[in-house]
Short mmCIF file of C-alpha atoms and ligand atoms in Angstrom, two decimals:
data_model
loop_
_atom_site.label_atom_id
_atom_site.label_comp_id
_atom_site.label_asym_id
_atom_site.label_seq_id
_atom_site.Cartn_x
_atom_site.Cartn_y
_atom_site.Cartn_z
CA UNK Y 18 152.98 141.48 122.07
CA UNK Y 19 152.28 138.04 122.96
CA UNK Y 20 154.53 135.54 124.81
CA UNK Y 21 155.67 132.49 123.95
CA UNK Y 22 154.42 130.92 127.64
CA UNK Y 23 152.53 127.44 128.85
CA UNK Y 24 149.76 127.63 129.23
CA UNK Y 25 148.04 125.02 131.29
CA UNK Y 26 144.57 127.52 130.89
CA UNK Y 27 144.10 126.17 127.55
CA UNK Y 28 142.54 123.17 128.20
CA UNK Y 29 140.26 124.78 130.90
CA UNK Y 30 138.45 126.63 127.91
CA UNK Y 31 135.10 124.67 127.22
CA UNK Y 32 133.17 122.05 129.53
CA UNK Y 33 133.59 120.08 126.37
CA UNK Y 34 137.18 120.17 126.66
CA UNK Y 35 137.49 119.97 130.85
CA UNK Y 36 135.32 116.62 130.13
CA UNK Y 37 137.60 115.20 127.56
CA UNK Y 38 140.87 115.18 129.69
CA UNK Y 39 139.40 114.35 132.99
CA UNK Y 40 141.37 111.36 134.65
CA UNK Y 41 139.11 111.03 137.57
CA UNK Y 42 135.37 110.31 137.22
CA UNK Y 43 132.43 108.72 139.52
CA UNK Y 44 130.08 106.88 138.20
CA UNK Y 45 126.92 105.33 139.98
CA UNK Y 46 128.23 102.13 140.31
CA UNK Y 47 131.47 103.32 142.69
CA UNK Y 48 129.20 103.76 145.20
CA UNK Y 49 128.20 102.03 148.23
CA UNK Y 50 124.80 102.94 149.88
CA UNK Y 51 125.06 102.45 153.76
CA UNK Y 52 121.40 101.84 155.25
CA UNK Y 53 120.21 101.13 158.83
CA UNK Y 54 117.30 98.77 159.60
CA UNK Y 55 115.64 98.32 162.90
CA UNK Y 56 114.00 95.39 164.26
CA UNK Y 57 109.98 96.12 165.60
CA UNK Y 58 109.52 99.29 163.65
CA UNK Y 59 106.46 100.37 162.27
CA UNK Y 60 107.41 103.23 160.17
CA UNK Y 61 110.95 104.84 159.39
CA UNK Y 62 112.52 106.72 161.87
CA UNK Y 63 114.57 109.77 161.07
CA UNK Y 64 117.95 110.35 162.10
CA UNK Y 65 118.20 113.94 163.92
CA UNK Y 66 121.80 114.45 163.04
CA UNK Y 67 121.28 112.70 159.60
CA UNK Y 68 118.84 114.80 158.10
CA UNK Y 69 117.39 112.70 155.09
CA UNK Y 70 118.95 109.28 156.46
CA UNK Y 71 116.34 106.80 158.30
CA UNK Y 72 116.17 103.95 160.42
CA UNK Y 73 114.49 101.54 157.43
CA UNK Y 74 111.40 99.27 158.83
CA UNK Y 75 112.36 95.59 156.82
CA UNK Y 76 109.55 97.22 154.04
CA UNK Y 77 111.03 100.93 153.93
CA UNK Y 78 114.31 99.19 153.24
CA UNK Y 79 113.30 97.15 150.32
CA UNK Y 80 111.96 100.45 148.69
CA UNK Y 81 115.47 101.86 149.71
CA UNK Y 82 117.43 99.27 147.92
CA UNK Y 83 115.15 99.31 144.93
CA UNK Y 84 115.59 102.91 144.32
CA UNK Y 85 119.17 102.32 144.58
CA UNK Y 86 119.57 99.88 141.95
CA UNK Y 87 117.20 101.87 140.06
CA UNK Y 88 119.52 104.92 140.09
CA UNK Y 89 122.49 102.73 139.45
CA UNK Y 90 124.10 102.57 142.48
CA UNK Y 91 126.74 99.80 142.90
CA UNK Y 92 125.87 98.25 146.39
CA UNK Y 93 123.93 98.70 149.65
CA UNK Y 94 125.77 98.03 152.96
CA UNK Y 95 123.43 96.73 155.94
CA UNK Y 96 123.61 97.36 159.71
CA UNK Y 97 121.34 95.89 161.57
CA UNK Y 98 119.62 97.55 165.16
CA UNK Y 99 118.08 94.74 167.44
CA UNK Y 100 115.47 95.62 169.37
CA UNK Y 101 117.09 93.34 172.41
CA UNK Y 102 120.87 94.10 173.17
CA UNK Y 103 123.41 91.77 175.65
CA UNK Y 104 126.14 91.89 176.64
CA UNK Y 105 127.65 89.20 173.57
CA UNK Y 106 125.52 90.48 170.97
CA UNK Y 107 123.10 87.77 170.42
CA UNK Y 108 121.06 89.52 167.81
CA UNK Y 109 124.41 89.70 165.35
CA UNK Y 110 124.26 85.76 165.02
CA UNK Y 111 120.58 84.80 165.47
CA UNK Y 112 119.54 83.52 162.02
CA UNK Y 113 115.83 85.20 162.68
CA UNK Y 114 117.84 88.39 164.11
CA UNK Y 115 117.06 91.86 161.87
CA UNK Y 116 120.34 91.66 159.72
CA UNK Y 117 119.36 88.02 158.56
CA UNK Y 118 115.81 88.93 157.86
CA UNK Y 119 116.52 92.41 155.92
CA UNK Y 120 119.72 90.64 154.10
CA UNK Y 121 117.43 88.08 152.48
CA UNK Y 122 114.67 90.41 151.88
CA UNK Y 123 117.34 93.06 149.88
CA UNK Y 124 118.69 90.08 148.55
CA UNK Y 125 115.37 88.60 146.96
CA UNK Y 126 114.38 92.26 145.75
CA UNK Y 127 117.84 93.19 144.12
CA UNK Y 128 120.41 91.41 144.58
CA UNK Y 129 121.17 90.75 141.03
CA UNK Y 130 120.98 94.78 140.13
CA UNK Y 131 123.71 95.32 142.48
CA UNK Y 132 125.52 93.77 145.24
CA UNK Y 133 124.16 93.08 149.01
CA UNK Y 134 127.00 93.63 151.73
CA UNK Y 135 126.96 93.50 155.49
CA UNK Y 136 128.18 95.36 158.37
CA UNK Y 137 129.90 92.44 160.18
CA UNK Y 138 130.80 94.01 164.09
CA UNK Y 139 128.81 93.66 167.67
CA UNK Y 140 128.39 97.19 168.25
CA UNK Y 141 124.97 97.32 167.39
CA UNK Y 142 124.11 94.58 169.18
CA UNK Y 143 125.86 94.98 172.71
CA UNK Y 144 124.27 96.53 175.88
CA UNK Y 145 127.82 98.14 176.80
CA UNK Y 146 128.26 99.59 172.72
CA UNK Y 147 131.70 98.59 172.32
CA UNK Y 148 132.83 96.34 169.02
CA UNK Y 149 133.92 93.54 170.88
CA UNK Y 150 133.04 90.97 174.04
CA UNK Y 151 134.90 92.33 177.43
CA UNK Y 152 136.93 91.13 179.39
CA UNK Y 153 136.27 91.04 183.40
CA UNK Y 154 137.95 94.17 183.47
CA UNK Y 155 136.37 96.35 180.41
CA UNK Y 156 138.80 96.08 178.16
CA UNK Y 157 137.96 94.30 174.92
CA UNK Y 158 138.93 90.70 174.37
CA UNK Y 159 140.40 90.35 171.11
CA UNK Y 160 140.82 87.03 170.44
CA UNK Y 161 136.91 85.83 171.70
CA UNK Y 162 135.47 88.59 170.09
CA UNK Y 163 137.01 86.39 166.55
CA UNK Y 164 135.35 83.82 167.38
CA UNK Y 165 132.02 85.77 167.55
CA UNK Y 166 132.82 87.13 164.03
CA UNK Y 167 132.93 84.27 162.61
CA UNK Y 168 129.92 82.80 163.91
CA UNK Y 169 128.17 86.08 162.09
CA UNK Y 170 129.64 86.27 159.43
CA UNK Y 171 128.53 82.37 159.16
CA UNK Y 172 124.74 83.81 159.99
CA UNK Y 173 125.30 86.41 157.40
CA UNK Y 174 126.24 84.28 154.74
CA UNK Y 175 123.52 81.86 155.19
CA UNK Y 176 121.00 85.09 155.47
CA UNK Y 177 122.61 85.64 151.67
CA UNK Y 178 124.57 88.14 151.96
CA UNK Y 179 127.27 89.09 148.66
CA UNK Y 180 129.80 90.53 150.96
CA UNK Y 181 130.85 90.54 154.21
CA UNK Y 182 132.41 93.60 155.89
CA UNK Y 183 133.87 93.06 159.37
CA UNK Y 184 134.47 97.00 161.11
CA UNK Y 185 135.42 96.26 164.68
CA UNK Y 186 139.03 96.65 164.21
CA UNK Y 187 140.12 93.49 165.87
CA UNK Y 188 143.47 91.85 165.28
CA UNK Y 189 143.47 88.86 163.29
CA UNK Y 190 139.54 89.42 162.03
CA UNK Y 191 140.04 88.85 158.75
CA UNK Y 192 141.49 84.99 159.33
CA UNK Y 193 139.22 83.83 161.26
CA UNK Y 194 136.36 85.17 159.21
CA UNK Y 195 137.85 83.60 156.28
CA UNK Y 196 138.24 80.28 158.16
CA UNK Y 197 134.72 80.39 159.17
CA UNK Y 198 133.44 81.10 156.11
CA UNK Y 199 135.24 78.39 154.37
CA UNK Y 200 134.32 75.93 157.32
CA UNK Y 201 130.96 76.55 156.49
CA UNK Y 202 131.39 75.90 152.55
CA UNK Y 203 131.35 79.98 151.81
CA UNK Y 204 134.67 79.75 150.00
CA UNK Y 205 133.33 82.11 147.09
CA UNK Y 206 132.31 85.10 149.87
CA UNK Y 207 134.16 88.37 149.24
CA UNK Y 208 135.42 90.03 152.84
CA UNK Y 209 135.59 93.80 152.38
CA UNK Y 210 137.96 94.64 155.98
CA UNK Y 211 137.65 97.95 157.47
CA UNK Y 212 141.26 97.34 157.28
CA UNK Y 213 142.17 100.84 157.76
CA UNK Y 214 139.60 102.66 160.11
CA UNK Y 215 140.54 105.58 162.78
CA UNK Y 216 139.06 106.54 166.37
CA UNK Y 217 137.26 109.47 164.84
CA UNK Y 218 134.93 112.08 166.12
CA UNK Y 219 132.82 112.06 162.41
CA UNK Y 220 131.10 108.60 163.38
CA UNK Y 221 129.24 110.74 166.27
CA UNK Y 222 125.70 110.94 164.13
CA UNK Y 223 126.51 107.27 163.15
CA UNK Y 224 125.98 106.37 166.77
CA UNK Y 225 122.37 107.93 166.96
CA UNK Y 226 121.73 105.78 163.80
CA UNK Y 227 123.04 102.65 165.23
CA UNK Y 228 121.96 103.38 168.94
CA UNK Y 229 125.67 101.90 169.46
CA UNK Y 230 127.53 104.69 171.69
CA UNK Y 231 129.80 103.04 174.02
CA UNK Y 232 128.22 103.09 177.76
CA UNK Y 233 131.55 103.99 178.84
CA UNK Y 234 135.09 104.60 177.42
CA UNK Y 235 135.74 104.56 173.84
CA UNK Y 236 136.91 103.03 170.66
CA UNK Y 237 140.78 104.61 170.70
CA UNK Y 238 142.49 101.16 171.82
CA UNK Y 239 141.25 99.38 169.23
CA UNK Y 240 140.75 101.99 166.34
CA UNK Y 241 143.59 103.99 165.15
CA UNK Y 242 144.89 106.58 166.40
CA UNK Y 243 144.53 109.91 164.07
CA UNK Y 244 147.94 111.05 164.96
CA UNK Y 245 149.78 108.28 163.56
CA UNK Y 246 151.62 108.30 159.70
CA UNK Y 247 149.91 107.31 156.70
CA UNK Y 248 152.36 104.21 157.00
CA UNK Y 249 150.25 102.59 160.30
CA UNK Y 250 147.11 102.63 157.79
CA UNK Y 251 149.36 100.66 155.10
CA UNK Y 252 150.71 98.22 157.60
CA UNK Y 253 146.69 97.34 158.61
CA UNK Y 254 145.86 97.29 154.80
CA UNK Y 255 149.03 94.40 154.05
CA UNK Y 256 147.78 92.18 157.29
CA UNK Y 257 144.05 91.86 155.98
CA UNK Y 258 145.62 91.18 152.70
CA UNK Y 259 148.10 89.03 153.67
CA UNK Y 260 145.22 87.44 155.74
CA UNK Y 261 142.85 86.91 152.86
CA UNK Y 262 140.79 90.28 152.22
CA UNK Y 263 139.45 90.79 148.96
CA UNK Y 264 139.89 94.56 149.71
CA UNK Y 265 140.21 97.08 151.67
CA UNK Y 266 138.88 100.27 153.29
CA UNK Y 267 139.96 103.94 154.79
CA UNK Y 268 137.56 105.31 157.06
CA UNK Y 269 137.09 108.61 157.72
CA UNK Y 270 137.76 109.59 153.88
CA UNK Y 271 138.03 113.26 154.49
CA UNK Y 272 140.17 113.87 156.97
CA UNK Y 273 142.16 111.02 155.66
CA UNK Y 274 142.77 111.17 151.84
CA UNK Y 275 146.34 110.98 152.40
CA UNK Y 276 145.85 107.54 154.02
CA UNK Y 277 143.55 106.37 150.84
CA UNK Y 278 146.40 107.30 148.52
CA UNK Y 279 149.03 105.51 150.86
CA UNK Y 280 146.73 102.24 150.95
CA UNK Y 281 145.63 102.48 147.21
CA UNK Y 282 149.62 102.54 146.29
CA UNK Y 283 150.52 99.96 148.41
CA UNK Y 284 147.92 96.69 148.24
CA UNK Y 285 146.91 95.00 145.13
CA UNK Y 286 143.17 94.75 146.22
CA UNK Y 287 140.28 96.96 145.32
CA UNK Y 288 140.24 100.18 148.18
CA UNK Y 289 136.92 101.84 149.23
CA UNK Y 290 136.54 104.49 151.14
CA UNK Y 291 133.32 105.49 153.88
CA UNK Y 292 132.34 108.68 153.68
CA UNK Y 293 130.90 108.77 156.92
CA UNK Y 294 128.19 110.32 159.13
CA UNK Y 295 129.95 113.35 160.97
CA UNK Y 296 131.38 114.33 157.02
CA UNK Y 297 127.38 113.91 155.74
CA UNK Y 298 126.08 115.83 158.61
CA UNK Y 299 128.60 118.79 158.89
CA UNK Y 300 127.43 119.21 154.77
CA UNK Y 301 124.12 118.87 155.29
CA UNK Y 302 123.92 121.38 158.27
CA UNK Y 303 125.71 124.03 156.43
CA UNK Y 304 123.40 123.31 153.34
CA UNK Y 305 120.85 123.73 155.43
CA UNK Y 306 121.94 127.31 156.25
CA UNK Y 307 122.86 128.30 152.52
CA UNK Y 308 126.12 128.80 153.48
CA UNK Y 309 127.53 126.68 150.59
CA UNK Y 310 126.57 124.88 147.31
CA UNK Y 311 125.17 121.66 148.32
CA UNK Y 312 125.42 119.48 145.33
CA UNK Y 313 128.68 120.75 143.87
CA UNK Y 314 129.98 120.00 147.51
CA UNK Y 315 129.00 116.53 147.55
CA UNK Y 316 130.38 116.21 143.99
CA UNK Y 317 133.52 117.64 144.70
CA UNK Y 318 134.01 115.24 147.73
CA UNK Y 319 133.67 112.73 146.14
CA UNK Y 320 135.58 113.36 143.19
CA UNK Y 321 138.73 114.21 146.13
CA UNK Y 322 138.04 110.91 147.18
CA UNK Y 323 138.30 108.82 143.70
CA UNK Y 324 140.98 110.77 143.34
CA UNK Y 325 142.98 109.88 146.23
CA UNK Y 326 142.89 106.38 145.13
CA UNK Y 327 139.29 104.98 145.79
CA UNK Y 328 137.84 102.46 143.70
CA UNK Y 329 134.47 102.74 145.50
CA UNK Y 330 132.81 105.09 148.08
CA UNK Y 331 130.49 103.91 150.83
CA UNK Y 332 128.35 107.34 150.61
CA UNK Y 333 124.95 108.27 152.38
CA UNK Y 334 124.34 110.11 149.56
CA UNK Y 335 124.87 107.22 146.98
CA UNK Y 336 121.25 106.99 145.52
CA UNK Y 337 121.15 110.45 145.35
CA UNK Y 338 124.33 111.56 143.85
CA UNK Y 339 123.78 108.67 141.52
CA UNK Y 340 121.07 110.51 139.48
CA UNK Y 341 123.32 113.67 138.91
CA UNK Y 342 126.53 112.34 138.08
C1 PBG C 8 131.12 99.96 163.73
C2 PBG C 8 130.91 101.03 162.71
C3 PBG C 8 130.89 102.40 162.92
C4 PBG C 8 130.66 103.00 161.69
C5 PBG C 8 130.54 101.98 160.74
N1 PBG C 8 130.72 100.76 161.39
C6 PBG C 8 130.95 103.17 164.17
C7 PBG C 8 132.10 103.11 165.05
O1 PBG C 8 133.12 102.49 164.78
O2 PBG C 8 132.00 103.72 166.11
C8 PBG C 8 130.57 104.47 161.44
C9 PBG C 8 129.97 104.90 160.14
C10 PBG C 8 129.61 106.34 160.08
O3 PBG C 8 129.97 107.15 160.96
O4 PBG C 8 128.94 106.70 159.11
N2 PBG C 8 130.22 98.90 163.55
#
């Protein structure tokens, strides 16, 4: 006896089939490579809690980014580690600092196969680790820290860089990047704003990779707080709009899919996502154990993630995952 029921099973039958009526893909190209280079190295250094991530030497890098374009991949995202930090961040501005040098090199090597973006904050480059320039006090001055920001993303943009992508959560950022930029004759510079970025435990390996831990206190009164609706990620998303971004991004993506749905409904700009550091190492370690399939992991991530809304995903895993998908 059979019954006349739906059967949603149907299409499920054949990979052939699962392929055809897929709405969400990821291709090579929707990814974002993040890479770290460090000023006086003489070989790549690895990352403890990053197993397979390095800190580049300006020649390691160069390889890096070539194998990236080879595999497709649809941009590499710079941070910079000075080997000299103060207490401003001189290193984020100087036009022979390590970002400059390793933007033009990338540049020069590929940066017609895919496109060359920078990290534009002062954690990196500060003695005390925090994202901005403090006030007598400790807390972080918003409205001088701008003024730094634009004065590196100015450096940036003369190193060559294709995109610039302030992270340090200050108010107003996006403005006075813009107005630098155009100052300086940059008016055809793309800003990709960390619009949308939390105070988050998974950026914890990140900070052994940057060597940018905050000597004391943390990020949580300038980041966003976890706890808050999806609606306080929106809100950030609108003001960098509304302030001349040319998108947006949601970082943690994980923990915060909801939030890249809520941003990628509401602004009219491309969103990315970061898959960052804590959500590559907590995969990698349990890899690393056999405890789960490693590959259809990272596939399934970041399938979640397109699917939530991302146009593109900043991914440690981007050259990679590139020559599987
Ligand atoms: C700040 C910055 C951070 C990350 C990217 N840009 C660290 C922070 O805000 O503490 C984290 C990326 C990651 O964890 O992979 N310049």
């Amino acid at each position: 006896m059979s019954f006349p029921v739906t059967r949603p099973r149907r299409l499920r039958r054949s990979e052939a089939l699962r392929r055809l009526v897929a709405d969400v893909r990821v291709a090579p190209a929707d990814l974002v490579l993040p890479v770290f280079v460090k000023e006086a190295l003489s070989e790549p250094a690895p990352i403890t809690s990053m197993p397979g991530v390095v800190q580049h030497t300006r020649e390691s890098l160069k390889k890096a980014a070539h194998e990236a374009a080879a595999a497709g991949v649809g941009g590499v995202i710079l941070f910079g580690i000075p080997a000299v930090k103060d207490a401003r961040g001189s290193g984020a501005d100087d036009p022979s600092g390590i970002v400059q040098l390793a933007l033009a090199d990338v540049v020069a090597e590929v940066g017609d196969a895919l496109v060359v973006m920078s990290d534009l904050c002062l954690d990196e480059y500060t003695d005390h680790g925090h994202c901005g320039l403090l006030t007598a006090d400790g807390s972080i001055d918003n409205d001088s820290t701008l003024e730094r920001y634009g004065d590196i993303a100015v450096a940036q943009a003369r190193a060559g860089t294709q995109v610039v992508a302030p992270s340090g959560m200050m108010d107003g950022q996006v403005a006075a990047i813009r107005a630098a930029l155009d100052g300086a004759g940059f008016t055809d510079l793309p800003i990709l704003s960390y619009s949308t970025k939390y105070a988050s435990a998974f950026y914890g390996p990140f900070r052994e990779a940057a060597e940018c831990a905050p000597q004391f206190g943390d990020r949580s009164a300038y980041q966003e707080d976890p706890a808050r609706a999806a609606a306080e990620g929106v809100r950030e998303a609108l003001l960098d709009v509304a302030e001349g971004a040319d998108a947006v991004m949601v970082k943690p993506a994980l923990a915060y899919l909801d939030v890249v749905r809520a941003v990628a409904d509401a602004v009219p700009v491309p969103v990315a996502a970061y898959q960052v550091s804590g959500e590559y190492a907590m995969v990698e370690a349990a890899a690393a154990h056999g405890w789960i399939d490693r590959r259809r992991i990272i596939t399934e991530q970041l399938v979640g993630i397109r699917r939530a809304g991302a146009s593109m995903v900043l991914t440690y895993w981007a050259t990679e995952a590139a020559g599987w998908l």
